[in-house]
Short mmCIF file of C-alpha atoms in Angstrom, two decimals:
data_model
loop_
_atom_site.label_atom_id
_atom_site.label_comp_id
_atom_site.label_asym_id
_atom_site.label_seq_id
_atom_site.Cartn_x
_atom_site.Cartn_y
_atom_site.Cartn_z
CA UNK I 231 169.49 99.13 126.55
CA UNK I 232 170.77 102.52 126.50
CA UNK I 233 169.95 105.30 127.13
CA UNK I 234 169.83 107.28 123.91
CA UNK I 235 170.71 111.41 124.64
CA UNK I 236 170.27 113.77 121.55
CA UNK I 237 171.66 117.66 121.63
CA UNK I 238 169.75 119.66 119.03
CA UNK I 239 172.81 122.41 118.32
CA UNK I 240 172.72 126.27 117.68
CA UNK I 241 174.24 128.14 119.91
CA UNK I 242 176.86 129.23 122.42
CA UNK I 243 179.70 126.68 121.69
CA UNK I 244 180.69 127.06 125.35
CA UNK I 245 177.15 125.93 126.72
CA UNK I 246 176.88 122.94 124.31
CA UNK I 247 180.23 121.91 125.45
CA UNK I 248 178.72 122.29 129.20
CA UNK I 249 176.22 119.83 128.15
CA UNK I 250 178.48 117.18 126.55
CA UNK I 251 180.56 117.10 129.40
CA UNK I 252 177.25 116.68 131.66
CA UNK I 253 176.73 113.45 129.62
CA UNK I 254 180.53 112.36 130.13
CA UNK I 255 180.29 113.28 133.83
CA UNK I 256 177.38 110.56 134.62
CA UNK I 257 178.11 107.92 137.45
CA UNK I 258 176.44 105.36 135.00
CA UNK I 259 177.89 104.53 131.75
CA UNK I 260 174.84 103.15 129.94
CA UNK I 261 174.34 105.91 127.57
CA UNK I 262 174.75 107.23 123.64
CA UNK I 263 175.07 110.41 123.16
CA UNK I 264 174.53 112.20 119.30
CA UNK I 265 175.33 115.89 119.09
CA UNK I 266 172.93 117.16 115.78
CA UNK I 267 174.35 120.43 114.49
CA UNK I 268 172.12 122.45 112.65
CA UNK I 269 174.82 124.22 110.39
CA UNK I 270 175.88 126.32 112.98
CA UNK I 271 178.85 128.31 111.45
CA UNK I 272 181.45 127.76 114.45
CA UNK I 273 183.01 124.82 113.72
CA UNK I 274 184.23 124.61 117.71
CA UNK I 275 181.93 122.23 118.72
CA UNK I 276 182.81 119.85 115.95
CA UNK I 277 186.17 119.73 116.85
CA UNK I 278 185.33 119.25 120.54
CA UNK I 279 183.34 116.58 120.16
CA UNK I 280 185.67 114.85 117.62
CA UNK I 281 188.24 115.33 119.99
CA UNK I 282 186.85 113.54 122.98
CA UNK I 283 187.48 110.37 120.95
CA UNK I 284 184.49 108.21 122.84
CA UNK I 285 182.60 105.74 120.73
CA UNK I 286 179.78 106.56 122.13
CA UNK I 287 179.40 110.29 120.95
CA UNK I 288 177.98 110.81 117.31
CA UNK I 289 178.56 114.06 115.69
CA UNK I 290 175.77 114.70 112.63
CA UNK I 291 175.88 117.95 110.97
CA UNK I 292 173.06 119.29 108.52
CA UNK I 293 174.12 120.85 105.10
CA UNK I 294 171.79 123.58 105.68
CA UNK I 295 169.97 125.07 108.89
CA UNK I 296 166.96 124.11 108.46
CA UNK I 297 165.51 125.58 112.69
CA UNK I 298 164.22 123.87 115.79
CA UNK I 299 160.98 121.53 115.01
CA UNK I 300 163.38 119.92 111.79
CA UNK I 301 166.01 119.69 114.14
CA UNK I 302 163.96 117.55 116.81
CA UNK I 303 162.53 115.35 113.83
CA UNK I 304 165.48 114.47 112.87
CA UNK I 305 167.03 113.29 116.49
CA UNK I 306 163.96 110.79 117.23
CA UNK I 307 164.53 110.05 113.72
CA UNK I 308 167.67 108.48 114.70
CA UNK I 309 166.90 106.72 117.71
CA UNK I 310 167.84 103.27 118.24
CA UNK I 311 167.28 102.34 122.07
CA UNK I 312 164.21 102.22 123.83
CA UNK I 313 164.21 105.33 126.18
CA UNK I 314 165.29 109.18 124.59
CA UNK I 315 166.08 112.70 125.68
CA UNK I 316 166.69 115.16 123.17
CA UNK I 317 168.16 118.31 126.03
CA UNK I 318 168.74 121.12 125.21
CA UNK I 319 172.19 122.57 123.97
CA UNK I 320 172.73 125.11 126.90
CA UNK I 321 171.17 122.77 129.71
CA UNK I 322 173.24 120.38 132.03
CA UNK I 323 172.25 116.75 133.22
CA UNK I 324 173.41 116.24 137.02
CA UNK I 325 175.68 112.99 137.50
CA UNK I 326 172.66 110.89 138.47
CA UNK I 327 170.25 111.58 135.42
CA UNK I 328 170.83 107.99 133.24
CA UNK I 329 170.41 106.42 136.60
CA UNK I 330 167.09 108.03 137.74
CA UNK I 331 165.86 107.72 133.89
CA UNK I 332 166.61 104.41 133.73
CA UNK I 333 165.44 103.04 137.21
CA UNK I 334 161.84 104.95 136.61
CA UNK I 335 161.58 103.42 133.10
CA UNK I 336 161.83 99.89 134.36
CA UNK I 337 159.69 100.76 137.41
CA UNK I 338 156.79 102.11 135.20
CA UNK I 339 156.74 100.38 131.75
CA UNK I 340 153.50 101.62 131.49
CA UNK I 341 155.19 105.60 131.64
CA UNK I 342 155.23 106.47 127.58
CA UNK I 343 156.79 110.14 128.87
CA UNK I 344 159.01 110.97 132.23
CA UNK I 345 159.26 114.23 134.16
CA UNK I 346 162.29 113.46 136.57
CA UNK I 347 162.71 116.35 138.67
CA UNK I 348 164.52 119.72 137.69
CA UNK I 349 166.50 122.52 139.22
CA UNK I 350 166.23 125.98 137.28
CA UNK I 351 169.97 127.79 136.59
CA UNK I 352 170.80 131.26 135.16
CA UNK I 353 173.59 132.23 132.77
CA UNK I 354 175.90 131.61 134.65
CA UNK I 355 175.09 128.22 136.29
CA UNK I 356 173.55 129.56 139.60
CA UNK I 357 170.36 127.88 141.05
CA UNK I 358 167.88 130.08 140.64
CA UNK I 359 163.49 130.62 140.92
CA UNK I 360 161.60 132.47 138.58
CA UNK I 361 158.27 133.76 139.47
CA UNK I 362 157.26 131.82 136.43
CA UNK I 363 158.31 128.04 137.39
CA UNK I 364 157.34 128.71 140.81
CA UNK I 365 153.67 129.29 139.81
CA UNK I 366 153.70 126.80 137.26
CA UNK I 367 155.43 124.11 140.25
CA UNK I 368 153.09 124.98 143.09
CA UNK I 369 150.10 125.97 141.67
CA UNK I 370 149.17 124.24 138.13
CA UNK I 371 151.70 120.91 138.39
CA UNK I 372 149.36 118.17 139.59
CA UNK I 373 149.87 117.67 143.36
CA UNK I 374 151.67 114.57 145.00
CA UNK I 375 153.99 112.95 146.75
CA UNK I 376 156.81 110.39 145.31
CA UNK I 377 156.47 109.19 141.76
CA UNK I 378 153.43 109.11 140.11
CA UNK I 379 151.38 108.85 137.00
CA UNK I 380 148.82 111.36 135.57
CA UNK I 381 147.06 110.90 132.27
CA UNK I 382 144.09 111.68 130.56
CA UNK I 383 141.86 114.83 130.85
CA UNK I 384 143.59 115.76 134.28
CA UNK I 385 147.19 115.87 132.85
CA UNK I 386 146.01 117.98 129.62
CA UNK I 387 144.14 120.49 131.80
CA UNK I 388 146.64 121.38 134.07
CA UNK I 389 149.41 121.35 130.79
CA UNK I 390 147.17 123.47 129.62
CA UNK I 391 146.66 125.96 132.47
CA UNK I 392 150.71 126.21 132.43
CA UNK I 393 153.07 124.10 131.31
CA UNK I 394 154.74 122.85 133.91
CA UNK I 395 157.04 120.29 132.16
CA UNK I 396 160.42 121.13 131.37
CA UNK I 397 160.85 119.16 128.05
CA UNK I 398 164.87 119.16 127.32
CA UNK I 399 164.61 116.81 130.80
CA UNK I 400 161.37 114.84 129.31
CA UNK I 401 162.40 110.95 128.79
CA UNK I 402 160.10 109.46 125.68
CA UNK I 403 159.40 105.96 125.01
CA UNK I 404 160.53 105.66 121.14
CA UNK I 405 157.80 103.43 120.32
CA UNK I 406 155.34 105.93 121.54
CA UNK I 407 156.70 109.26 120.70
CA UNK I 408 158.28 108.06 117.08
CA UNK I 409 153.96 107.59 116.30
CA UNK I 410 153.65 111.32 116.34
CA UNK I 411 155.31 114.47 114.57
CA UNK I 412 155.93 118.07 115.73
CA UNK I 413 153.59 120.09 114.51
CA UNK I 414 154.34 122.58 112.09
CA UNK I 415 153.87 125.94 112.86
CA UNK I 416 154.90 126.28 116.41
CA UNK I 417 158.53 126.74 116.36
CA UNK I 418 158.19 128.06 120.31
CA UNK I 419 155.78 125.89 121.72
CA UNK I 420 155.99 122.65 119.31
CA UNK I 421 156.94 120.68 122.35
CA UNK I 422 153.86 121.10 123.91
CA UNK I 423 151.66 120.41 120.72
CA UNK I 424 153.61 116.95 120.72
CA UNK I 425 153.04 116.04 124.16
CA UNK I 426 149.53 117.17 123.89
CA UNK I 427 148.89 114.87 120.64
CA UNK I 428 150.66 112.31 123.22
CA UNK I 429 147.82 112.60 125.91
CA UNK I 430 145.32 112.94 123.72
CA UNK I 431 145.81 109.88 122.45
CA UNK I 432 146.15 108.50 126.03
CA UNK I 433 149.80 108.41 126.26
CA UNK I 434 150.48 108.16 130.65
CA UNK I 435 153.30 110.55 131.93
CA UNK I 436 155.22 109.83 134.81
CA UNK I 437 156.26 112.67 137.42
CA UNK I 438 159.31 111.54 138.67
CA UNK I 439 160.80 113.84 141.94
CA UNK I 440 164.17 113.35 142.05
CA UNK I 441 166.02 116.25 141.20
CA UNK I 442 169.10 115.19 137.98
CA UNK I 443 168.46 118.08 135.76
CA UNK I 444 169.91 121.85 135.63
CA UNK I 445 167.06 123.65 133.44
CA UNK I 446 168.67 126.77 131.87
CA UNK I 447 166.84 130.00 131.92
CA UNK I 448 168.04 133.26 130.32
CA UNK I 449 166.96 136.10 127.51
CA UNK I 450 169.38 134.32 124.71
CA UNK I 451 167.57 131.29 124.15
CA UNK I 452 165.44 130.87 121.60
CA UNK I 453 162.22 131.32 123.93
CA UNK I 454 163.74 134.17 125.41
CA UNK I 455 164.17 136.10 122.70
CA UNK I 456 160.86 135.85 121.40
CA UNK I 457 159.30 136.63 124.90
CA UNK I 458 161.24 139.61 124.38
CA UNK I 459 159.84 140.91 120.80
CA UNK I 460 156.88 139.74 121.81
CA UNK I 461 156.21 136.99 119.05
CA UNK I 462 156.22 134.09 120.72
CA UNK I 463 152.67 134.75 122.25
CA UNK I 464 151.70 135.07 118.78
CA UNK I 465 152.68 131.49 118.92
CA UNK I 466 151.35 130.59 121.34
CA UNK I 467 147.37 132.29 120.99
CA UNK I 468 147.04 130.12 117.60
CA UNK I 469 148.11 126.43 119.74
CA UNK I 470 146.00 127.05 122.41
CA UNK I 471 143.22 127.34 119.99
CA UNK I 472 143.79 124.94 118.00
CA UNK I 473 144.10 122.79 121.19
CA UNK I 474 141.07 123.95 122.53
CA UNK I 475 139.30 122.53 119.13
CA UNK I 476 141.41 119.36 120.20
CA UNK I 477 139.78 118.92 123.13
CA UNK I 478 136.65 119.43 122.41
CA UNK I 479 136.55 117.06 120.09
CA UNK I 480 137.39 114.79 122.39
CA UNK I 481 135.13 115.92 124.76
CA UNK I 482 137.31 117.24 127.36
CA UNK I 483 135.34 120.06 128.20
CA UNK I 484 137.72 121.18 131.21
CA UNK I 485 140.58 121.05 129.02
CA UNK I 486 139.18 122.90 126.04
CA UNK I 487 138.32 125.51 129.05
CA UNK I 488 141.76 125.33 130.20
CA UNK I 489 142.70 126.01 126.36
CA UNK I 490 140.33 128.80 126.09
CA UNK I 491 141.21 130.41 129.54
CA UNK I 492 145.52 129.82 128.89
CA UNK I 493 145.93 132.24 132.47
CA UNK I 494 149.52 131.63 133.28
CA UNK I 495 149.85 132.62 129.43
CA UNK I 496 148.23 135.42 129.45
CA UNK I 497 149.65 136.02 133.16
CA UNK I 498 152.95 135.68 131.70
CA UNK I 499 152.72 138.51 128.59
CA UNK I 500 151.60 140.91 131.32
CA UNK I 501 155.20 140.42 133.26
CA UNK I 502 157.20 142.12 130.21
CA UNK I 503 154.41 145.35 129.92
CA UNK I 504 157.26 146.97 131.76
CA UNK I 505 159.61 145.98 129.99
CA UNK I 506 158.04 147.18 126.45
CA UNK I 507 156.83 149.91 128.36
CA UNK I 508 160.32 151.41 129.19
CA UNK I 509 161.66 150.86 125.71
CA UNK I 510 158.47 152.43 123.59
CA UNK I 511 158.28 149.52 121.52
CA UNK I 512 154.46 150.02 120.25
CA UNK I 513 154.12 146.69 118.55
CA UNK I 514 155.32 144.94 121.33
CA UNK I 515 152.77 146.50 123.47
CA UNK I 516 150.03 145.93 121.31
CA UNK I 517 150.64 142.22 121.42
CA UNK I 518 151.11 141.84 124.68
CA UNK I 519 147.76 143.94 125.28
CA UNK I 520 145.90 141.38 122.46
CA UNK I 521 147.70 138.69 123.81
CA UNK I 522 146.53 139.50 127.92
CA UNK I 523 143.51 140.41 127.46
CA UNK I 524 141.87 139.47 123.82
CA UNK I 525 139.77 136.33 122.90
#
């Protein structure tokens, strides 16, 4: 079957036109593509996509915005094949990413969720290496050579140390990811809740190392711009305990550490104290301090 590609859209209409032609630029045909606009105002991207004139692009626009987690729902929603992406509106698949999905799908049945690997880009397209992804790569991504699968109380420890997946690239089974629902709540870190639910209920992920994926990073997105006012940690201090509760309850005592602990978090509000610092902004500070070094 194949496979089935979703762009959630709001955004830059030049980025999510980027990604479209990523999809149209793969050396293997066996794809469906469904752009999901979320009432965006431009009306550009309609009219792109309408004008490629390919059967196998689907163009679904919402009557209403109605933000990120609804906007996910509603692509596995409408899923038909077996294996789905849903990447990200300002992110770029390299020519070879149906291939590599595909081959390490049929390789690994038993794979409900696929990391393939993943180059990080700025802006403006250039390769690039936050301190951030390097950390989370090196030092909190389980260690290995080649493909391999990582489940259970190992996998949600280590997500929950750092997350170190890179979901817009993340390949789902539909008959295991349609069992669960984003979480309410999280509008930042939803993605995480859902593959947490997924491991928790022993869902196997499959860390795949070739490189088919251009990850973009930069202060506009919709994770960016919380990092920058400082809410997202908000965010992201109520999921880690509820996950912590999670765990526990399932007696995964490492993980509910893990949970409890949430360093590269907490690691990662103390990069932008300079930041808030330069510009005064008191409330930002105040979170990040909470947020670093609270409970």
């Amino acid at each position: 079957m194949a496979l089935d590609i979703f762009i959630p859209y709001w955004g830059d209409p030049n980025y999510m036109k980027q990604a479209v032609d990523s999809v149209l630029a793969q050396d293997n045909d066996d794809w469906l593509l469904t752009v999901v606009d979320d009432a965006y105002p431009n009306p550009e991207v309609r009219q792109y996509v309408e004008s490629l004139g390919d059967e196998r692009i689907s163009y679904v626009r919402k009557e209403t915005n109605e933000g990120i987690t609804e906007n996910f729902r509603t692509c596995v929603s409408l899923s038909t094949q077996d294996i789905l992406v849903v990447m990200g509106c300002d992110d770029v698949l390299l020519p070879n990413f149906v291939t590599v999905i595909q081959k390490a799908a049929a390789n690994h049945p038993e794979a409900a969720i696929i990391q393939p690997g993943v180059q990080i880009i700025d802006e403006a397209g250039r390769h690039t290496r936050p301190l951030t992804d390097l950390v989370k790569q090196y030092l909190v991504k389980p260690r290995g050579r080649g493909a391999r699968l990582v489940d259970g109380e190992d996998l949600a420890a280590s997500l929950l140390h750092g997350d170190w997946l890179y979901w817009p690239s993340l390949a789902f089974r539909r008959d295991s990811i349609s069992r669960f629902d984003f979480r309410d709540g999280f509008p930042v870190i939803q993605d995480l809740a859902l593959v947490m639910d997924m491991v928790l209920d022993g869902a196997m992920l499959l860390i795949e190392p070739e490189v088919c994926f251009a990850y973009r990073r930069h202060t506009r997105s919709a994770s960016g711009a919380k990092l920058l006012d400082g809410s997202r940690f908000a965010g992201e201090r109520d999921y880690f305990a509820l996950a912590a509760r999670l765990c526990d309850t399932k007696g995964w005592r490492r993980a509910g550490r893990a949970a409890r602990l949430r360093l590269t978090s907490r690691a990662h509000a103390l990069l932008f104290m300079p930041y808030a610092l330069r510009r005064r902004r008191n409330d930002t500070i105040k979170g990040l301090v909470i947020h670093a070094f609270g409970k």
